[in-house]
PDB file of C-alpha atoms and ligand atoms in Angstrom:
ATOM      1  CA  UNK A   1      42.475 -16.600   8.589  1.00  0.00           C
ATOM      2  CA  UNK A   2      41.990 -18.677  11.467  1.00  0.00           C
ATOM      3  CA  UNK A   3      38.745 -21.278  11.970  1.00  0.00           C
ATOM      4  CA  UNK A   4      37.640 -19.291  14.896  1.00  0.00           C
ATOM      5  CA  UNK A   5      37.834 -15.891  12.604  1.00  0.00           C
ATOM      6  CA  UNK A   6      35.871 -17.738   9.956  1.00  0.00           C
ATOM      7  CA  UNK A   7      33.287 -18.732  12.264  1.00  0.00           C
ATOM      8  CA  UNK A   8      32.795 -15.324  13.521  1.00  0.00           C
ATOM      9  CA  UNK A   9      32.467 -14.186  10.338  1.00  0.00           C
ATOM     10  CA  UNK A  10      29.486 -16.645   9.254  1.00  0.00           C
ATOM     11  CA  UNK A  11      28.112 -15.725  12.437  1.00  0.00           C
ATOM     12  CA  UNK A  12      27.911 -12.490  12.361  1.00  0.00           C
ATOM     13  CA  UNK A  13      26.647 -12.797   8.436  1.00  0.00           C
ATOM     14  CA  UNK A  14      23.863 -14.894   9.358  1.00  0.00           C
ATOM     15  CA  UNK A  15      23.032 -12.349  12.122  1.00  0.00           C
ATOM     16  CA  UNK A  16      23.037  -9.842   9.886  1.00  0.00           C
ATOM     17  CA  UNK A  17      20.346 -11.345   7.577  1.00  0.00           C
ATOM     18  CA  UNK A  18      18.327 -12.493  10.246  1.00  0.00           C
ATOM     19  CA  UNK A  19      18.246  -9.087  11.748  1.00  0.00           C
ATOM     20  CA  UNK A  20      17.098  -7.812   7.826  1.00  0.00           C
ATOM     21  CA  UNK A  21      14.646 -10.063   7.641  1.00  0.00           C
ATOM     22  CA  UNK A  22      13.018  -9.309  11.131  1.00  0.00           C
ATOM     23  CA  UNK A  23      14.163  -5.358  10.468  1.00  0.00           C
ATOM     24  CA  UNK A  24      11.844  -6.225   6.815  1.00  0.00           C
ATOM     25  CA  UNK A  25       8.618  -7.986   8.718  1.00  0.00           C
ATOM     26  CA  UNK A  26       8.004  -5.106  11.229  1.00  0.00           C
ATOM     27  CA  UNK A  27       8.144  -2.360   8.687  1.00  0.00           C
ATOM     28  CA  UNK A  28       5.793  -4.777   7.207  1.00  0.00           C
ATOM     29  CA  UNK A  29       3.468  -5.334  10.075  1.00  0.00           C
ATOM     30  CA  UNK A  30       3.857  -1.646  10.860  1.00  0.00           C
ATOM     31  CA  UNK A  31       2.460  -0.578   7.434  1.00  0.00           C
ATOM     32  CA  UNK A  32      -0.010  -2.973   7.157  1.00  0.00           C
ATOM     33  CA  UNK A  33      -1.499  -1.372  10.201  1.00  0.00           C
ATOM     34  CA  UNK A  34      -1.630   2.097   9.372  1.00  0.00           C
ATOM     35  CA  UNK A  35      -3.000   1.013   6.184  1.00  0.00           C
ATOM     36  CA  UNK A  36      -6.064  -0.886   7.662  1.00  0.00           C
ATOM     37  CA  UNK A  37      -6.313   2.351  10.034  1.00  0.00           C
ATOM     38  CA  UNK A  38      -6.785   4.801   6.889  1.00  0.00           C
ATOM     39  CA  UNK A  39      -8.733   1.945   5.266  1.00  0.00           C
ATOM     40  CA  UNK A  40     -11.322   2.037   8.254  1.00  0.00           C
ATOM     41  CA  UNK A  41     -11.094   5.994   8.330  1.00  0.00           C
ATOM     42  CA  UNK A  42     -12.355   6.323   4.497  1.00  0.00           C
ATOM     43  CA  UNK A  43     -14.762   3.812   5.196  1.00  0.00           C
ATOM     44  CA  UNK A  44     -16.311   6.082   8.132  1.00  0.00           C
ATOM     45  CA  UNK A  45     -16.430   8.711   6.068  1.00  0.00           C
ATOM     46  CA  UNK A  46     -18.052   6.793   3.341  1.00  0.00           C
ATOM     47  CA  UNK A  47     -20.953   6.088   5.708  1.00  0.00           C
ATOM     48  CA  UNK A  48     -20.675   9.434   6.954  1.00  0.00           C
ATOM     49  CA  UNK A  49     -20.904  10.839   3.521  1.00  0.00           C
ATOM     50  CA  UNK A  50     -23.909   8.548   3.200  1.00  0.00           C
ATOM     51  CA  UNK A  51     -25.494  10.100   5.832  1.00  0.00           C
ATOM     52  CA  UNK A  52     -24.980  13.109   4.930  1.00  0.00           C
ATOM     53  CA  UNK A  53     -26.903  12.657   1.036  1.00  0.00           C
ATOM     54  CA  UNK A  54     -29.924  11.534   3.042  1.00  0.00           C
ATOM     55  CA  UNK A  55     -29.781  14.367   5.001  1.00  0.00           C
ATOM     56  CA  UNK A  56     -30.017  16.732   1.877  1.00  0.00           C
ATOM     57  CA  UNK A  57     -32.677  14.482   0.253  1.00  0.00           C
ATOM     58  CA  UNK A  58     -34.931  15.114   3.671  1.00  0.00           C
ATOM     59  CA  UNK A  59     -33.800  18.960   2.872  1.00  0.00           C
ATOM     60  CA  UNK A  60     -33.126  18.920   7.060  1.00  0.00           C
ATOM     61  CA  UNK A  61     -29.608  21.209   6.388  1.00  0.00           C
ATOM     62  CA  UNK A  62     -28.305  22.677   3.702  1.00  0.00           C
ATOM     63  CA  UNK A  63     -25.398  23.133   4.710  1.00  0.00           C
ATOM     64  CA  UNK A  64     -24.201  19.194   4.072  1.00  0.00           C
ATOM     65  CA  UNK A  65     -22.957  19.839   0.800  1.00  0.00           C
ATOM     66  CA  UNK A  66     -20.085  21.313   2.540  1.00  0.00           C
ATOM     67  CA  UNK A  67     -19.453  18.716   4.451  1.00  0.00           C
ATOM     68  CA  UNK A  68     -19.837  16.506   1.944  1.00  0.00           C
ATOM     69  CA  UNK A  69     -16.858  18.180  -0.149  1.00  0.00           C
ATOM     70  CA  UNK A  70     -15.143  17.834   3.295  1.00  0.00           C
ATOM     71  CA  UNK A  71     -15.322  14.463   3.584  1.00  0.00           C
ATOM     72  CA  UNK A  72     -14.155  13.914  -0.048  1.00  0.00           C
ATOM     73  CA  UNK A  73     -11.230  15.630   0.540  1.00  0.00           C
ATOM     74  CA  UNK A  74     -10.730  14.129   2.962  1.00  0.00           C
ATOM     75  CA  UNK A  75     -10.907  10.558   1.263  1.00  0.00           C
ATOM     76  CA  UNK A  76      -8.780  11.695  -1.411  1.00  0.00           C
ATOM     77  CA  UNK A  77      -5.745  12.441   0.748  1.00  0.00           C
ATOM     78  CA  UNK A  78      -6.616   9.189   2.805  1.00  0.00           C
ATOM     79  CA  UNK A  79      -6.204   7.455  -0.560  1.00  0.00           C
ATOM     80  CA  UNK A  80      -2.692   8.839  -1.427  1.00  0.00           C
ATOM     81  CA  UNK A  81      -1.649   7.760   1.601  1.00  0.00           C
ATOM     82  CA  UNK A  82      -2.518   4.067   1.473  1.00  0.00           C
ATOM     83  CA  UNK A  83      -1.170   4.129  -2.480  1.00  0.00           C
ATOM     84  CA  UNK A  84       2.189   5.410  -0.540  1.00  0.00           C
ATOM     85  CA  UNK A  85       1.729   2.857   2.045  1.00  0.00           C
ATOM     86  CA  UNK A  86       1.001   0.193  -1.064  1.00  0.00           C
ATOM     87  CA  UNK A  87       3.824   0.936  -3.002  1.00  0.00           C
ATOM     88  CA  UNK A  88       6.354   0.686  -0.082  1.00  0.00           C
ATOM     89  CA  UNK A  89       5.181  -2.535   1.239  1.00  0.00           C
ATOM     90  CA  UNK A  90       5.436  -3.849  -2.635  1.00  0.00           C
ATOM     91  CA  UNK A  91       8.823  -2.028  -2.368  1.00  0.00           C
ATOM     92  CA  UNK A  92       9.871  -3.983   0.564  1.00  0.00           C
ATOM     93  CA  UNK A  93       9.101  -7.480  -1.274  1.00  0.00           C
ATOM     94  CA  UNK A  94      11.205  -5.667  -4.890  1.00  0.00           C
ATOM     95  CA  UNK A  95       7.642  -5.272  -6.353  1.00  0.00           C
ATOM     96  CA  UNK A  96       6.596  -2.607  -8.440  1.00  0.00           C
ATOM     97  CA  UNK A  97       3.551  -2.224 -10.526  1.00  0.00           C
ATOM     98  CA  UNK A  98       3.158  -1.773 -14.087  1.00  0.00           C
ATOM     99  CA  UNK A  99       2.393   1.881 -14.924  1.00  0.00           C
ATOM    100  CA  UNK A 100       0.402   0.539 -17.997  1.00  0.00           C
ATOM    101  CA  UNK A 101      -1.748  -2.491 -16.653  1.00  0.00           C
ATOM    102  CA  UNK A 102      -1.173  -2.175 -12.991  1.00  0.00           C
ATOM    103  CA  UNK A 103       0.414  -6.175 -13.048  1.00  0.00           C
ATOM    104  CA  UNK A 104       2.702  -6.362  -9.976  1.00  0.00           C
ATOM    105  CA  UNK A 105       5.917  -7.249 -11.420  1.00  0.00           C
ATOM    106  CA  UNK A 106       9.533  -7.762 -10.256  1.00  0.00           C
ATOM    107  CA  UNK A 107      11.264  -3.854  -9.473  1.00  0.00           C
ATOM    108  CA  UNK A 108      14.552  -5.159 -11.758  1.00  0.00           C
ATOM    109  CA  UNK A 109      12.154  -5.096 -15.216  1.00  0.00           C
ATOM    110  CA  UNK A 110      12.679  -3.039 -17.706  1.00  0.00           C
ATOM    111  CA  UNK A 111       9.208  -3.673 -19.343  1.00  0.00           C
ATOM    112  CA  UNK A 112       6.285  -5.113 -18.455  1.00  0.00           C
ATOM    113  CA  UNK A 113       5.674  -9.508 -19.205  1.00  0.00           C
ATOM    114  CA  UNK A 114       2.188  -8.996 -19.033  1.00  0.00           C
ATOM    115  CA  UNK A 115       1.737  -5.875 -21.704  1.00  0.00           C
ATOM    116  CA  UNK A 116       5.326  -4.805 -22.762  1.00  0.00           C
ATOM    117  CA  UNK A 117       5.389  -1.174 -21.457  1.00  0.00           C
ATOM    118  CA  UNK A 118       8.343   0.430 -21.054  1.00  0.00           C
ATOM    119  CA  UNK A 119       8.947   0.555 -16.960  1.00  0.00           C
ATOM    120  CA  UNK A 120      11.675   3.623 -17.483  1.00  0.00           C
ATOM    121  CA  UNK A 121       9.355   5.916 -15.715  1.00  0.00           C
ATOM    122  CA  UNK A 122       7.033   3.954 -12.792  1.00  0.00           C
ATOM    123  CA  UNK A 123       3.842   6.443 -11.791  1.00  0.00           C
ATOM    124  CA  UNK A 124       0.504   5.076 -10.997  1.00  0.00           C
ATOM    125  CA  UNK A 125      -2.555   6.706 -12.536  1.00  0.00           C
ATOM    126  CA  UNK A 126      -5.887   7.454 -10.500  1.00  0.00           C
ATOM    127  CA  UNK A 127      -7.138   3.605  -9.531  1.00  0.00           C
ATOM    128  CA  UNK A 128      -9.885   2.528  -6.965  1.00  0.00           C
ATOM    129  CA  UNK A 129      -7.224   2.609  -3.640  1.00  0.00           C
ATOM    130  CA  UNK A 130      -9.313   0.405  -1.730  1.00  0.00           C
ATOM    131  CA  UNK A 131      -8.693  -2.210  -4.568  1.00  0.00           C
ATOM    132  CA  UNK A 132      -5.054  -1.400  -4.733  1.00  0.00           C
ATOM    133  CA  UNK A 133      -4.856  -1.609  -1.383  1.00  0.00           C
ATOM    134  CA  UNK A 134      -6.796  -5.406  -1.706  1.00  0.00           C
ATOM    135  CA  UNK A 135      -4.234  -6.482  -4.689  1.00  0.00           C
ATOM    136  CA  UNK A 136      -1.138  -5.920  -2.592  1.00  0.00           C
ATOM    137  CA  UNK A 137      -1.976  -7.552   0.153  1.00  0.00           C
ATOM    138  CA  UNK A 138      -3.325 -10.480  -1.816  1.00  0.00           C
ATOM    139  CA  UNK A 139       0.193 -10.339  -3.406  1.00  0.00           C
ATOM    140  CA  UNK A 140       1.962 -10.489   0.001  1.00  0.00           C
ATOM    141  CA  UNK A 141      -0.334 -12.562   1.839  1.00  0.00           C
ATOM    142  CA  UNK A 142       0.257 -15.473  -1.679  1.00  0.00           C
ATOM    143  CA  UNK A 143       4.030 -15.152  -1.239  1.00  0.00           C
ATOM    144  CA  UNK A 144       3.595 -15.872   2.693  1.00  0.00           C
ATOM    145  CA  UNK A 145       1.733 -18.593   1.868  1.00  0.00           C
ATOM    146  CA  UNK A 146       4.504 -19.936  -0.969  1.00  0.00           C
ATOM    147  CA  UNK A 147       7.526 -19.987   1.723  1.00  0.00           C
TER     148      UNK A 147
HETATM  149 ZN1   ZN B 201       1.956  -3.987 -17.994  1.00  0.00          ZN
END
């Protein structure tokens, strides 16, 4: 192979990766976004929710307890979605979390460092997805910070 074949070869290697990489941070960016847009949706309906109690307490309609199962339906689907959006931005950096302890650990183990469970079978059980939420990007934001 000639030095001009070689160099087009590097070339269009380091292209490649570069183009991965940027391909990698806009998913990134992308999800982060619609995550903070469900994470500000459940939080209206929180205070919405709220407002809706009070309502009952002043006995002003009594219809609010339907709303109010509304509304929590409505958070509960808002919270799968940002575990799905969790779970593929961890994807993105080979992260996965520990279906035992909920550490964030590599994709590639087998079992967990932190408590030893087998990793054979990854689901996550019902958590607090506004905490979730807060962990990964904590995780993500540290490992901007360390490159
Ligand atoms: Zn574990």
């Amino acid at each position: 192979m000639d030095i001009f074949d070689r160099i087009g070869k590097t070339a269009t290697k380091a292209y490649q990766f570069t183009a991965d990489k940027t391909n990698k941070l806009s998913k990134e960016a992308k999800l982060r976004i619609n995550m903070n847009n469900k994470k500000s949706q459940i939080n209206t309906l929180y205070k919405e929710i709220g407002k809706s109690v009070y309502r009952k307490h002043l006995d002003l309609d009594l219809e609010e307890n339907d709303i109010i199962e509304e509304k929590i339906k409505n958070i509960d689907i808002l919270s799968d979605e940002i575990k799905n959006i969790s779970n593929q931005l961890l994807d993105l950096k080979d992260i996965k979390e520990c279906k035992n302890c909920y550490s964030k650990i590599l994709k590639e183990y087998k079992f967990c460092p932190n408590c030893g469970a087998n990793q054979s079978e990854n689901e996550i059980k019902n958590c607090d997805v506004q905490d979730y939420a807060e962990d990964t990007l904590e995780i993500l934001n540290d490992e901007k910070e360390n490159n």
